[in-house]
Amino acid sequence: EVQLVESGGGLVQPGGSLRLSCAASGFTFSSYAMSWVRQAPGKGLEWVSATSGSGISTYYADSVKGRFTISRDNSKNTLFLQMNSLRAEDTAVYFCAKGRDSGSQPYDAFHIWGQGTMVSVSS
Amino acid sequence: DIQMTQSPSSVSASVGDRVTITCRASQGISRWLAWYQQKPGKAPNLLIYVASSLQSGVPSRFSGSGSGTDFTLTISSLQPEDFATYYCQQANSFPLTFGGGTKVEIK
Protein backbone atom coordinates (compact mmCIF):
# COMPACT_ATOMS: atom_id res chain seq x y z
CA GLU A 1 0.00 0.00 0.00
CA VAL A 2 1.29 3.44 -0.94
CA GLN A 3 1.55 5.53 2.21
CA LEU A 4 2.93 8.86 3.38
CA VAL A 5 3.24 9.67 7.07
CA GLU A 6 4.21 13.16 8.21
CA SER A 7 5.73 14.03 11.57
CA GLY A 8 7.54 16.88 13.30
CA GLY A 9 4.77 19.42 13.68
CA GLY A 10 4.11 21.31 16.89
CA LEU A 11 3.96 24.67 18.61
CA VAL A 12 6.86 27.05 17.99
CA GLN A 13 7.47 30.71 18.77
CA PRO A 14 7.75 33.32 16.01
CA GLY A 15 11.27 33.30 14.63
CA GLY A 16 11.78 29.69 15.60
CA SER A 17 12.55 26.62 13.51
CA LEU A 18 10.95 23.25 12.89
CA ARG A 19 11.81 20.27 10.70
CA LEU A 20 9.04 18.21 9.19
CA SER A 21 9.52 14.66 7.95
CA CYS A 22 7.46 12.52 5.59
CA ALA A 23 8.09 8.77 5.60
CA ALA A 24 7.12 7.08 2.35
CA SER A 25 6.36 3.43 1.69
CA GLY A 26 4.83 1.21 -0.97
CA PHE A 27 6.46 2.78 -4.02
CA THR A 28 9.89 3.52 -5.51
CA PHE A 29 10.45 6.78 -3.67
CA SER A 30 13.38 8.02 -5.75
CA SER A 31 11.30 7.84 -8.95
CA TYR A 32 8.77 10.47 -7.93
CA ALA A 33 8.75 14.18 -7.35
CA MET A 34 7.44 15.15 -3.94
CA SER A 35 5.81 18.30 -2.63
CA TRP A 36 4.69 20.01 0.54
CA VAL A 37 1.26 21.65 0.54
CA ARG A 38 -0.21 23.51 3.50
CA GLN A 39 -3.65 24.55 4.66
CA ALA A 40 -4.19 27.27 7.22
CA PRO A 41 -7.14 26.71 9.60
CA GLY A 42 -10.39 27.18 7.69
CA LYS A 43 -8.57 28.20 4.51
CA GLY A 44 -7.72 26.70 1.13
CA LEU A 45 -4.71 24.77 -0.11
CA GLU A 46 -1.35 26.45 -0.70
CA TRP A 47 1.55 24.74 -2.45
CA VAL A 48 4.77 25.31 -0.51
CA SER A 49 7.66 23.47 -2.15
CA ALA A 50 8.58 20.62 -4.50
CA THR A 51 11.62 18.51 -5.28
CA SER A 52 12.48 16.19 -8.12
CA GLY A 53 12.98 12.47 -7.61
CA SER A 54 16.74 12.87 -7.38
CA GLY A 55 16.47 15.90 -5.11
CA ILE A 56 18.59 17.98 -7.46
CA SER A 57 15.77 20.31 -8.51
CA THR A 58 13.85 22.26 -5.88
CA TYR A 59 11.07 24.84 -6.11
CA TYR A 60 9.47 27.18 -3.58
CA ALA A 61 6.49 29.45 -3.14
CA ASP A 62 7.46 33.10 -2.82
CA SER A 63 5.96 33.14 0.68
CA VAL A 64 8.58 30.68 1.99
CA LYS A 65 11.57 31.26 -0.29
CA GLY A 66 14.73 31.87 1.72
CA ARG A 67 13.17 30.53 4.93
CA PHE A 68 12.17 26.94 4.07
CA THR A 69 14.35 24.20 2.57
CA ILE A 70 13.03 21.00 1.03
CA SER A 71 15.25 17.93 0.88
CA ARG A 72 14.97 14.17 0.63
CA ASP A 73 16.92 11.08 1.66
CA ASN A 74 16.17 8.47 -0.98
CA SER A 75 18.09 5.81 0.95
CA LYS A 76 15.58 6.23 3.80
CA ASN A 77 12.49 7.02 1.68
CA THR A 78 12.00 10.25 3.57
CA LEU A 79 11.12 13.81 2.57
CA PHE A 80 11.97 16.79 4.77
CA LEU A 81 10.98 20.42 5.15
CA GLN A 82 13.29 22.60 7.23
CA MET A 83 11.37 25.67 8.31
CA ASN A 84 13.28 28.65 9.73
CA SER A 85 12.25 32.18 10.73
CA LEU A 86 8.69 30.98 11.27
CA ARG A 87 5.87 33.49 11.26
CA ALA A 88 2.30 33.42 12.54
CA GLU A 89 1.09 33.13 8.95
CA ASP A 90 2.95 29.83 8.60
CA THR A 91 0.43 28.25 10.97
CA ALA A 92 -1.20 25.43 9.02
CA VAL A 93 -1.56 21.72 8.48
CA TYR A 94 1.35 20.63 6.31
CA PHE A 95 0.75 17.76 3.89
CA CYS A 96 3.38 15.92 1.92
CA ALA A 97 2.21 14.74 -1.49
CA LYS A 98 3.54 12.36 -4.12
CA GLY A 99 3.67 13.33 -7.77
CA ARG A 100 1.37 11.31 -10.01
CA ASP A 101 3.78 10.54 -12.80
CA SER A 102 7.29 9.12 -12.65
CA GLY A 103 7.90 9.98 -16.30
CA SER A 104 7.97 13.17 -18.30
CA GLN A 105 5.44 15.14 -16.25
CA PRO A 106 6.43 14.65 -12.62
CA TYR A 107 4.55 17.67 -11.33
CA ASP A 108 1.22 17.36 -13.17
CA ALA A 109 -0.81 16.39 -10.09
CA PHE A 110 -0.54 15.30 -6.48
CA HIS A 111 -1.54 11.67 -6.42
CA ILE A 112 -1.08 10.47 -2.82
CA TRP A 113 -1.24 12.66 0.26
CA GLY A 114 -0.24 12.12 3.87
CA GLN A 115 -2.60 12.79 6.75
CA GLY A 116 -0.87 16.08 7.55
CA THR A 117 1.00 17.50 10.54
CA MET A 118 -0.06 20.68 12.35
CA VAL A 119 2.38 23.55 12.75
CA SER A 120 1.36 26.38 15.08
CA VAL A 121 3.45 29.54 15.31
CA SER A 122 2.54 31.60 18.34
CA SER A 123 4.09 33.28 21.36
CA ASP B 1 2.44 33.79 -10.82
CA ILE B 2 -0.66 32.21 -12.32
CA GLN B 3 -3.83 33.01 -10.39
CA MET B 4 -6.61 30.41 -10.33
CA THR B 5 -10.16 31.64 -9.80
CA GLN B 6 -12.92 29.18 -8.99
CA SER B 7 -16.63 29.80 -9.15
CA PRO B 8 -18.93 29.57 -7.42
CA SER B 9 -17.31 29.62 -3.98
CA SER B 10 -20.20 27.52 -2.72
CA VAL B 11 -23.17 25.72 -4.22
CA SER B 12 -26.22 24.10 -2.64
CA ALA B 13 -27.47 21.04 -4.45
CA SER B 14 -29.58 17.94 -3.96
CA VAL B 15 -28.73 14.29 -4.45
CA GLY B 16 -29.09 13.51 -8.14
CA ASP B 17 -28.37 17.05 -9.31
CA ARG B 18 -25.83 17.90 -11.97
CA VAL B 19 -23.18 20.21 -10.54
CA THR B 20 -20.67 22.26 -12.54
CA ILE B 21 -17.67 24.09 -11.06
CA THR B 22 -15.50 26.39 -13.13
CA CYS B 23 -11.87 27.36 -12.80
CA ARG B 24 -10.22 30.18 -14.70
CA ALA B 25 -6.46 30.71 -15.01
CA SER B 26 -4.98 34.21 -15.25
CA GLN B 27 -2.95 33.06 -18.25
CA GLY B 28 -2.97 30.06 -20.55
CA ILE B 29 -1.97 26.77 -18.94
CA SER B 30 -2.67 24.43 -21.89
CA ARG B 31 -4.29 21.40 -20.21
CA TRP B 32 -2.15 21.36 -17.09
CA LEU B 33 -4.95 21.36 -14.60
CA ALA B 34 -5.94 18.99 -11.80
CA TRP B 35 -9.05 18.74 -9.63
CA TYR B 36 -9.20 17.55 -6.01
CA GLN B 37 -11.95 16.71 -3.53
CA GLN B 38 -11.43 17.39 0.16
CA LYS B 39 -13.66 16.39 3.06
CA PRO B 40 -13.38 18.02 6.51
CA GLY B 41 -10.33 16.90 8.47
CA LYS B 42 -9.02 14.81 5.58
CA ALA B 43 -6.31 15.15 2.98
CA PRO B 44 -7.34 16.08 -0.57
CA ASN B 45 -8.09 13.33 -3.06
CA LEU B 46 -7.06 13.57 -6.73
CA LEU B 47 -10.05 13.34 -9.10
CA ILE B 48 -8.87 14.60 -12.50
CA TYR B 49 -5.47 15.35 -14.01
CA VAL B 50 -4.41 16.93 -17.30
CA ALA B 51 -7.83 18.62 -17.44
CA SER B 52 -9.90 15.58 -18.33
CA SER B 53 -8.14 12.34 -17.33
CA LEU B 54 -10.03 10.49 -14.62
CA GLN B 55 -7.79 9.23 -11.81
CA SER B 56 -8.04 5.47 -11.28
CA GLY B 57 -10.74 4.56 -8.79
CA VAL B 58 -12.69 7.80 -9.16
CA PRO B 59 -16.36 7.31 -10.13
CA SER B 60 -17.25 8.10 -13.73
CA ARG B 61 -19.85 10.67 -12.66
CA PHE B 62 -16.88 13.04 -12.29
CA SER B 63 -15.57 14.59 -15.49
CA GLY B 64 -13.31 17.47 -16.44
CA SER B 65 -12.98 19.59 -19.53
CA GLY B 66 -11.28 22.70 -20.85
CA SER B 67 -7.97 24.04 -22.04
CA GLY B 68 -6.11 27.32 -22.10
CA THR B 69 -7.67 29.45 -19.38
CA ASP B 70 -11.14 27.98 -18.78
CA PHE B 71 -11.87 24.64 -17.16
CA THR B 72 -14.87 22.80 -15.78
CA LEU B 73 -15.45 20.00 -13.28
CA THR B 74 -18.84 18.31 -13.64
CA ILE B 75 -20.53 15.88 -11.29
CA SER B 76 -23.26 14.31 -13.42
CA SER B 77 -25.46 13.02 -10.60
CA LEU B 78 -24.52 14.18 -7.12
CA GLN B 79 -24.24 11.45 -4.51
CA PRO B 80 -24.29 11.83 -0.70
CA GLU B 81 -20.56 11.16 -0.48
CA ASP B 82 -19.82 14.01 -2.93
CA PHE B 83 -20.62 16.78 -0.46
CA ALA B 84 -17.16 18.26 0.02
CA THR B 85 -14.89 21.09 -1.08
CA TYR B 86 -13.33 20.96 -4.54
CA TYR B 87 -10.09 22.62 -5.63
CA CYS B 88 -8.47 23.16 -8.99
CA GLN B 89 -4.67 23.38 -9.32
CA GLN B 90 -2.51 24.50 -12.23
CA ALA B 91 0.56 22.45 -13.06
CA ASN B 92 1.80 24.52 -15.99
CA SER B 93 4.55 26.38 -14.17
CA PHE B 94 6.05 27.09 -10.77
CA PRO B 95 4.84 28.28 -8.38
CA LEU B 96 2.05 25.74 -8.54
CA THR B 97 -1.20 27.36 -7.50
CA PHE B 98 -4.63 26.29 -6.31
CA GLY B 99 -8.02 27.85 -6.75
CA GLY B 100 -9.83 29.13 -3.69
CA GLY B 101 -12.15 26.14 -3.49
CA THR B 102 -15.84 25.40 -4.07
CA LYS B 103 -17.89 23.99 -1.23
CA VAL B 104 -20.71 21.70 -2.37
CA GLU B 105 -23.39 21.70 0.30
CA ILE B 106 -26.64 19.84 0.81
CA LYS B 107 -29.73 21.75 -0.28
GROMACS .gro file of C-alpha atoms in nm:
model
  230
    1GLU     CA    1   0.000   0.000   0.000
    2VAL     CA    2   0.129   0.344  -0.094
    3GLN     CA    3   0.155   0.553   0.221
    4LEU     CA    4   0.293   0.886   0.338
    5VAL     CA    5   0.324   0.967   0.707
    6GLU     CA    6   0.421   1.316   0.821
    7SER     CA    7   0.573   1.403   1.157
    8GLY     CA    8   0.754   1.688   1.330
    9GLY     CA    9   0.477   1.942   1.368
   10GLY     CA   10   0.411   2.131   1.689
   11LEU     CA   11   0.396   2.467   1.861
   12VAL     CA   12   0.686   2.705   1.799
   13GLN     CA   13   0.747   3.071   1.877
   14PRO     CA   14   0.775   3.332   1.601
   15GLY     CA   15   1.127   3.330   1.463
   16GLY     CA   16   1.178   2.969   1.560
   17SER     CA   17   1.255   2.662   1.351
   18LEU     CA   18   1.095   2.325   1.289
   19ARG     CA   19   1.181   2.027   1.070
   20LEU     CA   20   0.904   1.821   0.919
   21SER     CA   21   0.952   1.466   0.795
   22CYS     CA   22   0.746   1.252   0.559
   23ALA     CA   23   0.809   0.877   0.560
   24ALA     CA   24   0.712   0.708   0.235
   25SER     CA   25   0.636   0.343   0.169
   26GLY     CA   26   0.483   0.121  -0.097
   27PHE     CA   27   0.646   0.278  -0.402
   28THR     CA   28   0.989   0.352  -0.551
   29PHE     CA   29   1.045   0.678  -0.367
   30SER     CA   30   1.338   0.802  -0.575
   31SER     CA   31   1.130   0.784  -0.895
   32TYR     CA   32   0.877   1.047  -0.793
   33ALA     CA   33   0.875   1.418  -0.735
   34MET     CA   34   0.744   1.515  -0.394
   35SER     CA   35   0.581   1.830  -0.263
   36TRP     CA   36   0.469   2.001   0.054
   37VAL     CA   37   0.126   2.165   0.054
   38ARG     CA   38  -0.021   2.351   0.350
   39GLN     CA   39  -0.365   2.455   0.466
   40ALA     CA   40  -0.419   2.727   0.722
   41PRO     CA   41  -0.714   2.671   0.960
   42GLY     CA   42  -1.039   2.718   0.769
   43LYS     CA   43  -0.857   2.820   0.451
   44GLY     CA   44  -0.772   2.670   0.113
   45LEU     CA   45  -0.471   2.477  -0.011
   46GLU     CA   46  -0.135   2.645  -0.070
   47TRP     CA   47   0.155   2.474  -0.245
   48VAL     CA   48   0.477   2.531  -0.051
   49SER     CA   49   0.766   2.347  -0.215
   50ALA     CA   50   0.858   2.062  -0.450
   51THR     CA   51   1.162   1.851  -0.528
   52SER     CA   52   1.248   1.619  -0.812
   53GLY     CA   53   1.298   1.247  -0.761
   54SER     CA   54   1.674   1.287  -0.738
   55GLY     CA   55   1.647   1.590  -0.511
   56ILE     CA   56   1.859   1.798  -0.746
   57SER     CA   57   1.577   2.031  -0.851
   58THR     CA   58   1.385   2.226  -0.588
   59TYR     CA   59   1.107   2.484  -0.611
   60TYR     CA   60   0.947   2.718  -0.358
   61ALA     CA   61   0.649   2.945  -0.314
   62ASP     CA   62   0.746   3.310  -0.282
   63SER     CA   63   0.596   3.314   0.068
   64VAL     CA   64   0.858   3.068   0.199
   65LYS     CA   65   1.157   3.126  -0.029
   66GLY     CA   66   1.473   3.187   0.172
   67ARG     CA   67   1.317   3.053   0.493
   68PHE     CA   68   1.217   2.694   0.407
   69THR     CA   69   1.435   2.420   0.257
   70ILE     CA   70   1.303   2.100   0.103
   71SER     CA   71   1.525   1.793   0.088
   72ARG     CA   72   1.497   1.417   0.063
   73ASP     CA   73   1.692   1.108   0.166
   74ASN     CA   74   1.617   0.847  -0.098
   75SER     CA   75   1.809   0.581   0.095
   76LYS     CA   76   1.558   0.623   0.380
   77ASN     CA   77   1.249   0.702   0.168
   78THR     CA   78   1.200   1.025   0.357
   79LEU     CA   79   1.112   1.381   0.257
   80PHE     CA   80   1.197   1.679   0.477
   81LEU     CA   81   1.098   2.042   0.515
   82GLN     CA   82   1.329   2.260   0.723
   83MET     CA   83   1.137   2.567   0.831
   84ASN     CA   84   1.328   2.865   0.973
   85SER     CA   85   1.225   3.218   1.073
   86LEU     CA   86   0.869   3.098   1.127
   87ARG     CA   87   0.587   3.349   1.126
   88ALA     CA   88   0.230   3.342   1.254
   89GLU     CA   89   0.109   3.313   0.895
   90ASP     CA   90   0.295   2.983   0.860
   91THR     CA   91   0.043   2.825   1.097
   92ALA     CA   92  -0.120   2.543   0.902
   93VAL     CA   93  -0.156   2.172   0.848
   94TYR     CA   94   0.135   2.063   0.631
   95PHE     CA   95   0.075   1.776   0.389
   96CYS     CA   96   0.338   1.592   0.192
   97ALA     CA   97   0.221   1.474  -0.149
   98LYS     CA   98   0.354   1.236  -0.412
   99GLY     CA   99   0.367   1.333  -0.777
  100ARG     CA  100   0.137   1.131  -1.001
  101ASP     CA  101   0.378   1.054  -1.280
  102SER     CA  102   0.729   0.912  -1.265
  103GLY     CA  103   0.790   0.998  -1.630
  104SER     CA  104   0.797   1.317  -1.830
  105GLN     CA  105   0.544   1.514  -1.625
  106PRO     CA  106   0.643   1.465  -1.262
  107TYR     CA  107   0.455   1.767  -1.133
  108ASP     CA  108   0.122   1.736  -1.317
  109ALA     CA  109  -0.081   1.639  -1.009
  110PHE     CA  110  -0.054   1.530  -0.648
  111HIS     CA  111  -0.154   1.167  -0.642
  112ILE     CA  112  -0.108   1.047  -0.282
  113TRP     CA  113  -0.124   1.266   0.026
  114GLY     CA  114  -0.024   1.212   0.387
  115GLN     CA  115  -0.260   1.279   0.675
  116GLY     CA  116  -0.087   1.608   0.755
  117THR     CA  117   0.100   1.750   1.054
  118MET     CA  118  -0.006   2.068   1.235
  119VAL     CA  119   0.238   2.355   1.275
  120SER     CA  120   0.136   2.638   1.508
  121VAL     CA  121   0.345   2.954   1.531
  122SER     CA  122   0.254   3.160   1.834
  123SER     CA  123   0.409   3.328   2.136
  124ASP     CA  124   0.244   3.379  -1.082
  125ILE     CA  125  -0.066   3.221  -1.232
  126GLN     CA  126  -0.383   3.301  -1.039
  127MET     CA  127  -0.661   3.041  -1.033
  128THR     CA  128  -1.016   3.164  -0.980
  129GLN     CA  129  -1.292   2.918  -0.899
  130SER     CA  130  -1.663   2.980  -0.915
  131PRO     CA  131  -1.893   2.957  -0.742
  132SER     CA  132  -1.731   2.962  -0.398
  133SER     CA  133  -2.020   2.752  -0.272
  134VAL     CA  134  -2.317   2.572  -0.422
  135SER     CA  135  -2.622   2.410  -0.264
  136ALA     CA  136  -2.747   2.104  -0.445
  137SER     CA  137  -2.958   1.794  -0.396
  138VAL     CA  138  -2.873   1.429  -0.445
  139GLY     CA  139  -2.909   1.351  -0.814
  140ASP     CA  140  -2.837   1.705  -0.931
  141ARG     CA  141  -2.583   1.790  -1.197
  142VAL     CA  142  -2.318   2.021  -1.054
  143THR     CA  143  -2.067   2.226  -1.254
  144ILE     CA  144  -1.767   2.409  -1.106
  145THR     CA  145  -1.550   2.639  -1.313
  146CYS     CA  146  -1.187   2.736  -1.280
  147ARG     CA  147  -1.022   3.018  -1.470
  148ALA     CA  148  -0.646   3.071  -1.501
  149SER     CA  149  -0.498   3.421  -1.525
  150GLN     CA  150  -0.295   3.306  -1.825
  151GLY     CA  151  -0.297   3.006  -2.055
  152ILE     CA  152  -0.197   2.677  -1.894
  153SER     CA  153  -0.267   2.443  -2.189
  154ARG     CA  154  -0.429   2.140  -2.021
  155TRP     CA  155  -0.215   2.136  -1.709
  156LEU     CA  156  -0.495   2.136  -1.460
  157ALA     CA  157  -0.594   1.899  -1.180
  158TRP     CA  158  -0.905   1.874  -0.963
  159TYR     CA  159  -0.920   1.755  -0.601
  160GLN     CA  160  -1.195   1.671  -0.353
  161GLN     CA  161  -1.143   1.739   0.016
  162LYS     CA  162  -1.366   1.639   0.306
  163PRO     CA  163  -1.338   1.802   0.651
  164GLY     CA  164  -1.033   1.690   0.847
  165LYS     CA  165  -0.902   1.481   0.558
  166ALA     CA  166  -0.631   1.515   0.298
  167PRO     CA  167  -0.734   1.608  -0.057
  168ASN     CA  168  -0.809   1.333  -0.306
  169LEU     CA  169  -0.706   1.357  -0.673
  170LEU     CA  170  -1.005   1.334  -0.910
  171ILE     CA  171  -0.887   1.460  -1.250
  172TYR     CA  172  -0.547   1.535  -1.401
  173VAL     CA  173  -0.441   1.693  -1.730
  174ALA     CA  174  -0.783   1.862  -1.744
  175SER     CA  175  -0.990   1.558  -1.833
  176SER     CA  176  -0.814   1.234  -1.733
  177LEU     CA  177  -1.003   1.049  -1.462
  178GLN     CA  178  -0.779   0.923  -1.181
  179SER     CA  179  -0.804   0.547  -1.128
  180GLY     CA  180  -1.074   0.456  -0.879
  181VAL     CA  181  -1.269   0.780  -0.916
  182PRO     CA  182  -1.636   0.731  -1.013
  183SER     CA  183  -1.725   0.810  -1.373
  184ARG     CA  184  -1.985   1.067  -1.266
  185PHE     CA  185  -1.688   1.304  -1.229
  186SER     CA  186  -1.557   1.459  -1.549
  187GLY     CA  187  -1.331   1.747  -1.644
  188SER     CA  188  -1.298   1.959  -1.953
  189GLY     CA  189  -1.128   2.270  -2.085
  190SER     CA  190  -0.797   2.404  -2.204
  191GLY     CA  191  -0.611   2.732  -2.210
  192THR     CA  192  -0.767   2.945  -1.938
  193ASP     CA  193  -1.114   2.798  -1.878
  194PHE     CA  194  -1.187   2.464  -1.716
  195THR     CA  195  -1.487   2.280  -1.578
  196LEU     CA  196  -1.545   2.000  -1.328
  197THR     CA  197  -1.884   1.831  -1.364
  198ILE     CA  198  -2.053   1.588  -1.129
  199SER     CA  199  -2.326   1.431  -1.342
  200SER     CA  200  -2.546   1.302  -1.060
  201LEU     CA  201  -2.452   1.418  -0.712
  202GLN     CA  202  -2.424   1.145  -0.451
  203PRO     CA  203  -2.429   1.183  -0.070
  204GLU     CA  204  -2.056   1.116  -0.048
  205ASP     CA  205  -1.982   1.401  -0.293
  206PHE     CA  206  -2.062   1.678  -0.046
  207ALA     CA  207  -1.716   1.826   0.002
  208THR     CA  208  -1.489   2.109  -0.108
  209TYR     CA  209  -1.333   2.096  -0.454
  210TYR     CA  210  -1.009   2.262  -0.563
  211CYS     CA  211  -0.847   2.316  -0.899
  212GLN     CA  212  -0.467   2.338  -0.932
  213GLN     CA  213  -0.251   2.450  -1.223
  214ALA     CA  214   0.056   2.245  -1.306
  215ASN     CA  215   0.180   2.452  -1.599
  216SER     CA  216   0.455   2.638  -1.417
  217PHE     CA  217   0.605   2.709  -1.077
  218PRO     CA  218   0.484   2.828  -0.838
  219LEU     CA  219   0.205   2.574  -0.854
  220THR     CA  220  -0.120   2.736  -0.750
  221PHE     CA  221  -0.463   2.629  -0.631
  222GLY     CA  222  -0.802   2.785  -0.675
  223GLY     CA  223  -0.983   2.913  -0.369
  224GLY     CA  224  -1.215   2.614  -0.349
  225THR     CA  225  -1.584   2.540  -0.407
  226LYS     CA  226  -1.789   2.399  -0.123
  227VAL     CA  227  -2.071   2.170  -0.237
  228GLU     CA  228  -2.339   2.170   0.030
  229ILE     CA  229  -2.664   1.984   0.081
  230LYS     CA  230  -2.973   2.175  -0.028
   0.00000   0.00000   0.00000
